[in-house]
Each structure stands twice: as C-alpha cells, then as structure tokens.
mmCIF file of C-alpha atoms in Angstrom:
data_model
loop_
_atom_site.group_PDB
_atom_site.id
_atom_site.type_symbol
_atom_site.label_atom_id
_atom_site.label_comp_id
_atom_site.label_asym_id
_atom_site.label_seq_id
_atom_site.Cartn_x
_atom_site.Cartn_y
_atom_site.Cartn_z
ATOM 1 C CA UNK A 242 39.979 208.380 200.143
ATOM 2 C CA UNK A 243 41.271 211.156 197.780
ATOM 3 C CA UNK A 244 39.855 209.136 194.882
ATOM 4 C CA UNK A 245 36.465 209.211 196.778
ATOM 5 C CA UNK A 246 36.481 212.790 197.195
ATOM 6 C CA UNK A 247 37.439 213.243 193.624
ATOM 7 C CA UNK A 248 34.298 211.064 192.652
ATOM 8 C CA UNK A 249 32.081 212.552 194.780
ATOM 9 C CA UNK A 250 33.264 215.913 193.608
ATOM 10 C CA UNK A 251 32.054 215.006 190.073
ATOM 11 C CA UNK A 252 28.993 213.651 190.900
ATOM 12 C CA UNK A 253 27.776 216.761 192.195
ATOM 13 C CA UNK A 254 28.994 218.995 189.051
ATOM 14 C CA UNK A 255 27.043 216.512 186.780
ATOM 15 C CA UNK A 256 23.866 216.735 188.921
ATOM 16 C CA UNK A 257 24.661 220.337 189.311
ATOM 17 C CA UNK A 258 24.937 220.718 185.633
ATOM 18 C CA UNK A 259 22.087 218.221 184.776
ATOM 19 C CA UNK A 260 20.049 220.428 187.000
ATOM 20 C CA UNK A 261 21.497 223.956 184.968
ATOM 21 C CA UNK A 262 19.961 222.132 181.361
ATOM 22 C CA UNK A 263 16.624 221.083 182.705
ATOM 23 C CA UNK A 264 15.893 224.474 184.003
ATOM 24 C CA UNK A 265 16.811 226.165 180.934
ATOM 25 C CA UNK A 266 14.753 223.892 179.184
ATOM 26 C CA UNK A 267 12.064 224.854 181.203
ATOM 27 C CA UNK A 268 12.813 228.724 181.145
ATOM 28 C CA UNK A 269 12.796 228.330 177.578
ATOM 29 C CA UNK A 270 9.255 227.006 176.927
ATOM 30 C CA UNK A 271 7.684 229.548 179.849
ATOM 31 C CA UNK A 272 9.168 232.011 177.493
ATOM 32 C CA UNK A 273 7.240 230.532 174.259
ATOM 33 C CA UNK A 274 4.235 231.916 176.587
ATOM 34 C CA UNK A 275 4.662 235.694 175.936
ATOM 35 C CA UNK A 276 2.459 236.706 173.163
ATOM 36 C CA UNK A 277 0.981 233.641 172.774
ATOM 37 C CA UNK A 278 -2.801 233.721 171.923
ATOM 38 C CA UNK A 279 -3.012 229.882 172.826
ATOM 39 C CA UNK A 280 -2.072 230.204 176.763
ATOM 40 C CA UNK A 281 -4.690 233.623 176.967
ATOM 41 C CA UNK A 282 -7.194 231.481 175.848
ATOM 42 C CA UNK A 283 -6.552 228.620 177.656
ATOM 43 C CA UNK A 284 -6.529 230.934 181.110
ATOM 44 C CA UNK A 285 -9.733 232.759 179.647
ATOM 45 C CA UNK A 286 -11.809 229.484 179.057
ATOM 46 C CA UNK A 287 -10.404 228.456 182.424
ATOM 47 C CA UNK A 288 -11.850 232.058 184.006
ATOM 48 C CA UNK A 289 -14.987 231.369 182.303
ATOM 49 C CA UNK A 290 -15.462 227.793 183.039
ATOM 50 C CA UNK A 291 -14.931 229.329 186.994
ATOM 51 C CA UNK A 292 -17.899 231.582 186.554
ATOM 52 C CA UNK A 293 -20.327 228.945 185.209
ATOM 53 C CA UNK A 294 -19.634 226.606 187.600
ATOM 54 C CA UNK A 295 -19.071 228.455 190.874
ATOM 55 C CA UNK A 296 -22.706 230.453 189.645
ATOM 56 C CA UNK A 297 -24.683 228.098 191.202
ATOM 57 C CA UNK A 298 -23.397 228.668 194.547
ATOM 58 C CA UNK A 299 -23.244 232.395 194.539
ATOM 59 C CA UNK A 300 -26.627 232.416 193.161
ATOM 60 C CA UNK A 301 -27.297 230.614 196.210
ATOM 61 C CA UNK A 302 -25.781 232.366 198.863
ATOM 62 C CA UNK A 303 -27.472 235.897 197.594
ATOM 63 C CA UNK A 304 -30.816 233.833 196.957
ATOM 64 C CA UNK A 305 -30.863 233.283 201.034
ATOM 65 C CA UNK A 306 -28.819 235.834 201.949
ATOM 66 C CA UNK A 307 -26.279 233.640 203.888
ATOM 67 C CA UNK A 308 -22.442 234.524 203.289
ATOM 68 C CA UNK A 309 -19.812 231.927 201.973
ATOM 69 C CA UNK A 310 -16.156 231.051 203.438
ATOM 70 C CA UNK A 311 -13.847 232.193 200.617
ATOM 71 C CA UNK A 312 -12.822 228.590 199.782
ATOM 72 C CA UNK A 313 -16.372 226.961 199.354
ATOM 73 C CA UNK A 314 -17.240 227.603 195.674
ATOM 74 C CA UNK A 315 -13.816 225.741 194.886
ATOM 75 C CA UNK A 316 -14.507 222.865 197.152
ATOM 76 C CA UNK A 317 -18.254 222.346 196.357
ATOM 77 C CA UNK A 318 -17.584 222.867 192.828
ATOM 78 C CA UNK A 319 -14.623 220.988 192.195
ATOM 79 C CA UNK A 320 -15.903 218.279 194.684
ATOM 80 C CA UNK A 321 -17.305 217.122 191.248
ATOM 81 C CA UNK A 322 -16.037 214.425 189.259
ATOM 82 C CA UNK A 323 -17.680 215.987 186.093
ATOM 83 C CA UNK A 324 -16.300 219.490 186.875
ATOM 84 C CA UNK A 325 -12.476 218.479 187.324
ATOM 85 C CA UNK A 326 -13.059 216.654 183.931
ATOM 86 C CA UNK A 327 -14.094 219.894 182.295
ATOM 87 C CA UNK A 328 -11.357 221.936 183.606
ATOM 88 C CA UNK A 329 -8.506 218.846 183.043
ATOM 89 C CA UNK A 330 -9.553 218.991 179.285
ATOM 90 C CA UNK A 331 -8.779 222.500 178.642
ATOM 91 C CA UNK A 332 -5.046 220.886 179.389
ATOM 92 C CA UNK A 333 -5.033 219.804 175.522
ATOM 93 C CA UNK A 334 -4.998 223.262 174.609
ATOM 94 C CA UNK A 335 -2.693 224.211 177.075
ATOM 95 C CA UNK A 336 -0.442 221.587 176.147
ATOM 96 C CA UNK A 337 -1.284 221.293 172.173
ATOM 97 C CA UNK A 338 2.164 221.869 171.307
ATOM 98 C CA UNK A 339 3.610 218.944 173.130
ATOM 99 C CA UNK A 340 6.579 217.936 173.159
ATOM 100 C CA UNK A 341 7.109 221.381 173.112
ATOM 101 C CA UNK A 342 9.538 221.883 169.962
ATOM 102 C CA UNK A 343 10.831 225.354 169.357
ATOM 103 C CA UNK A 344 13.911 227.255 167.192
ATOM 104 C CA UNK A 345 16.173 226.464 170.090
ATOM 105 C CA UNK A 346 15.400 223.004 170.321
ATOM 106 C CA UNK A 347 18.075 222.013 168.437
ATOM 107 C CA UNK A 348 20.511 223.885 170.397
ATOM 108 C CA UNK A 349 19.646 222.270 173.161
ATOM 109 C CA UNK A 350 19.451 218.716 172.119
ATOM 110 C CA UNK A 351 23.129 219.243 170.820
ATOM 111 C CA UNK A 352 24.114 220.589 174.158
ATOM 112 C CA UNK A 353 22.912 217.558 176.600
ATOM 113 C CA UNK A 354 21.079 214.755 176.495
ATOM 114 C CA UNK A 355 17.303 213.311 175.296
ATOM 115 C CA UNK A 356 16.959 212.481 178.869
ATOM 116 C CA UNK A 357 17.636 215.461 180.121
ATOM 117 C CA UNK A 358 15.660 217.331 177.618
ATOM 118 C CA UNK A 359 12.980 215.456 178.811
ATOM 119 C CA UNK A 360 13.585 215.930 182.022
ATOM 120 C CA UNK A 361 12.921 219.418 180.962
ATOM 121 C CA UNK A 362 9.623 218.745 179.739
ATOM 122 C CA UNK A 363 8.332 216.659 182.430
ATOM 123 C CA UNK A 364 9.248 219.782 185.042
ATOM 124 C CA UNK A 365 8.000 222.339 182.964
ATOM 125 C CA UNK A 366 4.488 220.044 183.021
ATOM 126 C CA UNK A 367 4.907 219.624 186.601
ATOM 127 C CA UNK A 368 4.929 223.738 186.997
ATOM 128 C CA UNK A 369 2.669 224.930 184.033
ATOM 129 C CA UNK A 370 -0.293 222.712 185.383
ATOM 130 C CA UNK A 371 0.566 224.124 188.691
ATOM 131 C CA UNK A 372 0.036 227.525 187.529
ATOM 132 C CA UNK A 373 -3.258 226.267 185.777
ATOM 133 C CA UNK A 374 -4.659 225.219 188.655
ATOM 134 C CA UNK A 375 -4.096 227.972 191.367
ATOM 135 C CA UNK A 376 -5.298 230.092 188.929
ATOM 136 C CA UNK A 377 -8.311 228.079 188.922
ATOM 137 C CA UNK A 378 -8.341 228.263 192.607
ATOM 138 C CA UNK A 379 -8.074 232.222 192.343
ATOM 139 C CA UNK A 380 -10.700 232.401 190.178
ATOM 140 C CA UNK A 381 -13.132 230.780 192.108
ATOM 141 C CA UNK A 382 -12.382 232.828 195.213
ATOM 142 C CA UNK A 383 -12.387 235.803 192.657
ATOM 143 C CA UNK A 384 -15.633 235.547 192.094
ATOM 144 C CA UNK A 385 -17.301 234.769 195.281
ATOM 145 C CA UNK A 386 -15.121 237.449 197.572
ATOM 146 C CA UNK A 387 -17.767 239.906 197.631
ATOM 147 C CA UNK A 388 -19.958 237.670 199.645
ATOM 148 C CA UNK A 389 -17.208 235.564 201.655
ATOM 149 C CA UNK A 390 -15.416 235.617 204.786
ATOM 150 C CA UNK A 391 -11.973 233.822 205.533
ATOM 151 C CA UNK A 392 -12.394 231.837 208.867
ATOM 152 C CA UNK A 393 -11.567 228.840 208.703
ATOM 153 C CA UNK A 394 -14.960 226.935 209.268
ATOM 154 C CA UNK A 395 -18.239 226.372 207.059
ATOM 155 C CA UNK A 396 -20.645 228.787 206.700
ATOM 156 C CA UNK A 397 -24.435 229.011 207.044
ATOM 157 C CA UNK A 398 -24.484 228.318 203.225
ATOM 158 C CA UNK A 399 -23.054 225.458 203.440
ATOM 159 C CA UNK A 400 -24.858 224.016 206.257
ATOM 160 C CA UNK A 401 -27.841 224.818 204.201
ATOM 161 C CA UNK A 402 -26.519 222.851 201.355
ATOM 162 C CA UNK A 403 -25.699 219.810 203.282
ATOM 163 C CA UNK A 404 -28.023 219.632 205.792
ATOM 164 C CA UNK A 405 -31.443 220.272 204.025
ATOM 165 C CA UNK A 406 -30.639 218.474 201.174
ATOM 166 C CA UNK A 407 -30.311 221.523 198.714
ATOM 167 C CA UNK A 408 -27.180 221.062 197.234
ATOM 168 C CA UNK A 409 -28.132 217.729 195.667
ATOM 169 C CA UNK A 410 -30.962 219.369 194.403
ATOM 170 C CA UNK A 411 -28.760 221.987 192.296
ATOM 171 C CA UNK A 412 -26.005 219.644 191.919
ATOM 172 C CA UNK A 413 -23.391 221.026 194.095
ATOM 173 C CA UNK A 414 -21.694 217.810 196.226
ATOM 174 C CA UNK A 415 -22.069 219.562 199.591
ATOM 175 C CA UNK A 416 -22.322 216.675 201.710
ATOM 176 C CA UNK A 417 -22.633 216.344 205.195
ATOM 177 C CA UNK A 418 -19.595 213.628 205.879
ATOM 178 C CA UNK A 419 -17.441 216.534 204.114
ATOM 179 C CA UNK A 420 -19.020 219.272 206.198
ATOM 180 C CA UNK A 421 -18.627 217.043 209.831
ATOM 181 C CA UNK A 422 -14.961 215.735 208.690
ATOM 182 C CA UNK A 423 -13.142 218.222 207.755
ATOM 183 C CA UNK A 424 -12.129 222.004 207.864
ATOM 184 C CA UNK A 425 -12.675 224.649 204.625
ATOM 185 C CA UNK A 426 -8.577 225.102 204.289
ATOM 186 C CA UNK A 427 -7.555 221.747 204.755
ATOM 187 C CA UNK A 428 -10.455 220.202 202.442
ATOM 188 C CA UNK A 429 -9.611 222.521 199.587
ATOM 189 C CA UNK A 430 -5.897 221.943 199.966
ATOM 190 C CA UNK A 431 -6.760 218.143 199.489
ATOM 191 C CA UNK A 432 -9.038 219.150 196.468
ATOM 192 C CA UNK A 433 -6.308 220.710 194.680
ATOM 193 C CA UNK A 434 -3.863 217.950 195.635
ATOM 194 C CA UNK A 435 -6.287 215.112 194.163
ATOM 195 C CA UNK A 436 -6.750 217.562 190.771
ATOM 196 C CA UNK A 437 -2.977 218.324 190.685
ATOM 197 C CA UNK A 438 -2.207 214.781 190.567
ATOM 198 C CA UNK A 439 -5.024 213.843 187.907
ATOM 199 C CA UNK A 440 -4.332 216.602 185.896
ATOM 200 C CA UNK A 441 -0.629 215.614 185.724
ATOM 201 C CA UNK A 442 -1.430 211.960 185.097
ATOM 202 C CA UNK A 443 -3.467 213.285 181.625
ATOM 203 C CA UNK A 444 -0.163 215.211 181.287
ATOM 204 C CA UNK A 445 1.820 211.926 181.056
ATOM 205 C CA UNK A 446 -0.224 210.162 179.501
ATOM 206 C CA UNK A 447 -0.547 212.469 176.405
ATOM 207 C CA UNK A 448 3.808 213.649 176.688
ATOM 208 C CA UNK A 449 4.156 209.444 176.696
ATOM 209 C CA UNK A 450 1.431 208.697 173.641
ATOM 210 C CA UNK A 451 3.078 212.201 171.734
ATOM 211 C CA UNK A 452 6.951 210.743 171.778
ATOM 212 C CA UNK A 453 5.690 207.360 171.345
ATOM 213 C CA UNK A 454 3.659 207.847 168.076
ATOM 214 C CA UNK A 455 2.349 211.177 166.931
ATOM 215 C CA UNK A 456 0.410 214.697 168.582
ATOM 216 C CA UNK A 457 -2.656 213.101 167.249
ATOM 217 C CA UNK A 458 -2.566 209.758 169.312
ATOM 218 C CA UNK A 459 -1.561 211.958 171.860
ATOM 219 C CA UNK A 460 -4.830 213.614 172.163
ATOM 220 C CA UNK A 461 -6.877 210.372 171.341
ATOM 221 C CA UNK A 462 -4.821 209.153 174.719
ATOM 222 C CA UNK A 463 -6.189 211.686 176.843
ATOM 223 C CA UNK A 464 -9.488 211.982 175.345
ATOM 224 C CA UNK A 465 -10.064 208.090 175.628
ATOM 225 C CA UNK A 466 -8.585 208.204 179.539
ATOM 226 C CA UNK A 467 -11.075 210.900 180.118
ATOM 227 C CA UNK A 468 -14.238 209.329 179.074
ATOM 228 C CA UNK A 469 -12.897 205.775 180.691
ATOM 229 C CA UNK A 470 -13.091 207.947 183.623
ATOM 230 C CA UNK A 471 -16.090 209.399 183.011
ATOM 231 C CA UNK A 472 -18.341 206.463 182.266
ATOM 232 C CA UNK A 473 -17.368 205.161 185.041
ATOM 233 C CA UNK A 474 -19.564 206.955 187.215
ATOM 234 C CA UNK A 475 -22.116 205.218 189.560
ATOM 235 C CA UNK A 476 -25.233 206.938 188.362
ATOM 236 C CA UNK A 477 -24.625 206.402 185.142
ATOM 237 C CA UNK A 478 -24.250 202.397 185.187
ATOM 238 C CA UNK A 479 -27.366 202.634 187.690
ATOM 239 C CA UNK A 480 -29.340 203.955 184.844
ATOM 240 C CA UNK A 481 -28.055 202.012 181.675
ATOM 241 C CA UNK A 482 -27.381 198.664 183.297
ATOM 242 C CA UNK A 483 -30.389 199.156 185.263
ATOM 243 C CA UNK A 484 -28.693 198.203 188.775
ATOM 244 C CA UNK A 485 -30.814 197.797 191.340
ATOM 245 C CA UNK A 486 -30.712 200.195 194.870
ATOM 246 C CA UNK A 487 -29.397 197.360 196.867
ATOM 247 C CA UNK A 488 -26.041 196.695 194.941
ATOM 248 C CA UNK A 489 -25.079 199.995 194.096
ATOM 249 C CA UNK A 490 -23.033 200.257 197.526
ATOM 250 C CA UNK A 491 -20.783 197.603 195.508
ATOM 251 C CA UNK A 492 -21.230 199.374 192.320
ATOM 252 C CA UNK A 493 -19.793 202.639 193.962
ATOM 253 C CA UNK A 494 -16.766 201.154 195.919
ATOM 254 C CA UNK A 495 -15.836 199.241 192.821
ATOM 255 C CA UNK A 496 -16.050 202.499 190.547
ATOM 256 C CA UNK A 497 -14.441 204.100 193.279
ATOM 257 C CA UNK A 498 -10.955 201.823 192.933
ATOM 258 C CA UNK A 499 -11.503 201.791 189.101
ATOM 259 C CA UNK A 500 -12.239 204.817 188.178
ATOM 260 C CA UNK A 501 -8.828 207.375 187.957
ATOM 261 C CA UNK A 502 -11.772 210.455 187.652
ATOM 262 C CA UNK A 503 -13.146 209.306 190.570
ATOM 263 C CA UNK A 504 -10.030 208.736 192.764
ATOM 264 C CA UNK A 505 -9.383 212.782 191.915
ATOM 265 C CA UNK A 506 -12.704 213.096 193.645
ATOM 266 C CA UNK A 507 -12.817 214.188 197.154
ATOM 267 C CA UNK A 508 -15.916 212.434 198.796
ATOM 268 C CA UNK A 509 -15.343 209.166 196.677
ATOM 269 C CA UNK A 510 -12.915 208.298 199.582
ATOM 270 C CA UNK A 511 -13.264 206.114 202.743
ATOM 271 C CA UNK A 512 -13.145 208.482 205.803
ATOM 272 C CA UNK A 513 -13.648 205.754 208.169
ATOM 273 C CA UNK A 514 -16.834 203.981 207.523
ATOM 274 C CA UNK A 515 -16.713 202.204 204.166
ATOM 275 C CA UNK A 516 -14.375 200.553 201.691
ATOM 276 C CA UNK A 517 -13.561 203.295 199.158
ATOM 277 C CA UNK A 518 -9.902 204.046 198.633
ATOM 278 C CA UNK A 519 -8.773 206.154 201.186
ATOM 279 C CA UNK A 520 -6.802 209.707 200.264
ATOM 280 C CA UNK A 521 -2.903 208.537 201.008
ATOM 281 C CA UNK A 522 -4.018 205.404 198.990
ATOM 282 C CA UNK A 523 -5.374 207.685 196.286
ATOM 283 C CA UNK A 524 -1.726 209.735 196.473
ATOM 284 C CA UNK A 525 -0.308 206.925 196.105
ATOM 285 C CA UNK A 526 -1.581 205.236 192.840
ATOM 286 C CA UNK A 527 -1.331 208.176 191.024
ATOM 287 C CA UNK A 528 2.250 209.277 191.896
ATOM 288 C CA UNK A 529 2.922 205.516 190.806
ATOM 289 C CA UNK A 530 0.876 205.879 187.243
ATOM 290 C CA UNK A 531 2.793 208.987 186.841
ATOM 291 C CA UNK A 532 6.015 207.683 187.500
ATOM 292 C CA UNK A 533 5.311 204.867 185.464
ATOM 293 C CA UNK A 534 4.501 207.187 182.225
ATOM 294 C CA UNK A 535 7.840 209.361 182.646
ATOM 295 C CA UNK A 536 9.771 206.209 182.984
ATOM 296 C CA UNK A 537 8.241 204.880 179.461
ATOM 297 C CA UNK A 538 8.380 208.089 177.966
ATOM 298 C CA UNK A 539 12.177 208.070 178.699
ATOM 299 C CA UNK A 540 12.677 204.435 177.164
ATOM 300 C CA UNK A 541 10.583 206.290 174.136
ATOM 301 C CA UNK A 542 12.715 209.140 173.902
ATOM 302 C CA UNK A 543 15.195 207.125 172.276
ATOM 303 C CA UNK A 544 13.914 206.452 169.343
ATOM 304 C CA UNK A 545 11.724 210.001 168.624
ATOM 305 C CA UNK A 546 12.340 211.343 165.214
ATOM 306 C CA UNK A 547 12.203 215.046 165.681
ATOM 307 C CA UNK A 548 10.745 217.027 162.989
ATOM 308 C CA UNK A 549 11.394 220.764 163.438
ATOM 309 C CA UNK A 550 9.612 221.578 160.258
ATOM 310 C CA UNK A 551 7.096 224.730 161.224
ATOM 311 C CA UNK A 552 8.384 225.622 164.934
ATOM 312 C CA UNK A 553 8.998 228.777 164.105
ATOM 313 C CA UNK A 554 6.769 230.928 165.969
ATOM 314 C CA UNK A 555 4.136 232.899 164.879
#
C-alpha cells in the first residue's frame, strides 16, 4: 500500500511537471507575439476581411431600415462555406513560422522532452486559433452594433432575408430551416464550434506536413486540403459536370459527408429531415482527424532535424 502511495505520488509530480514545460512552451511563443508585424497583420486582414463580408448585411439592414440581432452578420456570413475558407487561410500567415523555433528553443528541448515540446505546440495552436477566431467574432459584432440589438431571437432583417428570398439573391445563407430551428446565441455558438474545429484541423495538418518534411510542404498541405474542400461544393459540380436538378439531392448529401469545408458549414447538416451528417457527427470526425494528426506528428517528432539557423528575431 505504501509502495502505491509512493507511485501514485510520482505520477502526479511528472504530470504536474509535464504540465509546468508545456505551458512554458506555450508562454514562450505568445511572447514571440509582441512586436511582431506578422500577428498585426494577420489580425488586420482578419478585421478587414470582417468588413467586406459582414457589408452586405449592414448594407442591408440600413437599405430597409430594419435592425439586426448583434450575432447575425457572424452567423449569416460565416454560414458560408466560401467565407470560413477565406478567413481559415489567413491561418498560414498566422502560423508561417511553424514549428515555431525560437533562441530558447534549444533550452527547452534540453530541458524535457520532443513530446512534450510538442505538446507545447499543439496547445499553443489550440489557444492562438482560439484567439483568432473570437476576434473574428468581435469584429463582426463590431461592426454591425450601431444597428443591433441583443435579444436573443431573429430580427426583422433576417426574416426578410429568409423568407422573401433576398438573401440568396445577395449571397448571404439566411435560410429559413436555420431561422425556424434554432436561436441567434445558440446558432452562432455552433458556428464558431464547426470553424474552431476546421480551423484546427488545417492547423494539424500543416504542424504534421512541417515536422514531417519541410515549411514548404507544409503550406502545399493546407493549401491542397483547402481547395479539396472547396471544389467540393454542390454548385460547382452542378455546373461543370453538368448534373441534372433531379440528382443533385444525392450530389449534396454526398458532398456533404465528403467534403471537410462543408462539414464546418452550419446548414450542410441534417436537422431532422434529410441524410446530411448531423452536428455531433460532424464534432465527431473532426476531433478524430485531429487527433489522428497530433498522434502522427508525435511518431514524426522523432526523427525532426532541427535547424536553428536564422531564429533570431527580428
């Protein structure tokens, strides 16, 4: 029993220890942040990506001088599978120095383990795209608070939008199942869950294709995931394979399981009434692909040559 104890006891200091490196790992490269002209642009594209594509909606709403809930311009604009490619993209600048080498890199690695280094990493991912995205989310609101109001149901704007057909026609997804299944709060939350999880999928793709080759394949890994994503879209197969109105229900639920872009899409799910993937399901396969990426990037870790040759910071 003493034994037991004693075991026990050490368990805990090595998790309590492991725990200690990681998040000084990950202090460490939040630190690389300050005076950084890489991460101010990266949050200024992101602010300006925002304005462009939440314009359409405020334009709107002043156009017919209805009002907005506070949460709309994120949901109808990032309701788009072309618009959470845009802003997922601006993650290779965010993330261009991956795996993150630095002066103190060194230090570390002679301090604890590759795993745990990477370990590191994979948290300071997990928090950095995080920060990226409810900054996105504060942007949008940002932008549209003037004319918004916080209750938590959908305003006249969007009932415009949805109902009369007018937000197909400027290419804002307001659609009716998302208006009569669901609340303004609770659908954005689900938004940003769905973009938080594709967003760190890219992450793990490109921190997996980075230790496994090179930066460069790295970015050809996320750049080729993205546009698998993003020609897998149901219009565009209607118009180059020429499919005709009758099959594209099959076209669309099979794009819908395929498709990783359009999983991260809010109404390319099955809310009761058809055979898309529905949101747990969604949850699910991505916290597996993820998984699956940090688990090969730690077998790869092994055998990473680091090169510290120009870390020093500018």
């Amino acid at each position: 029993m003493h034994f037991r104890i004693l075991g026990q006891k050490a368990a805990c200091s090595r998790i309590t220890l492991m725990a200690t490196q990681v998040m000084t790992v990950v202090k460490n490269n939040f630190r690389s942040w300050q005076r950084n002209p890489r991460i101010y642009v990266t949050f200024g594209l992101a602010f300006v990506l925002c304005f462009l594509l939440t314009d359409k909606a405020v334009r709107f709403s002043y156009e017919y001088e209805t009002i907005m809930q506070l949460v709309e311009p994120f949901v109808w604009t990032f309701g788009d599978s072309n618009s959470i490619l845009l802003s997922s993209l601006l993650l290779l600048l965010l993330f261009a120095d991956m795996p993150f080498l630095s002066p103190g890199t060194p230090f570390y690695l002679s301090r604890m383990e590759r795993k745990t280094w990477l370990i590191g990493q994979g948290v300071y991912v997990a928090i950095a795209t995080f920060i990226y995205l409810v900054f996105i989310l504060l942007s949008t609101i940002l932008l549209c608070m003037k004319n918004a109001f916080i209750g938590n149901m959908w305003s006249e704007t969007a009932a415009i939008l949805g109902y009369s057909g007018a937000g197909k026609a400027i290419a804002l997804p307001a659609l009716v199942k998302t208006l009569e299944m669901s609340h303004p709060y609770s659908c954005m939350f689900t938004i940003f869950v769905l973009m938080l999880l594709y967003a760190l999928l890219l992450a793990s793709i490109m921190l997996l294709c980075t230790i496994w080759k090179s930066q460069l394949v790295g970015v050809i890994g996320v750049v080729g995931f993205s546009l698998y994503g993003f020609l897998l879209n149901p219009q565009l197969i209607k118009t180059i394979f020429q499919v005709p109105e009758q099959l594209m229900y099959k076209a669309n639920v099979a794009v819908g399981w395929l498709s990783p872009l359009n999983h991260a899409t809010y109404h390319m799910h099955n809310f009761g009434y058809d055979l898309l993937p529905r949101l747990w399901q969604t949850c699910l396969i991505f916290i597996t692909l993820i998984a699956l990426c940090f688990c090969l990037s730690l077998k790869a870790i092994r055998n990473y040559n680091f090169n510290f040759t120009g870390t020093e910071q500018e």
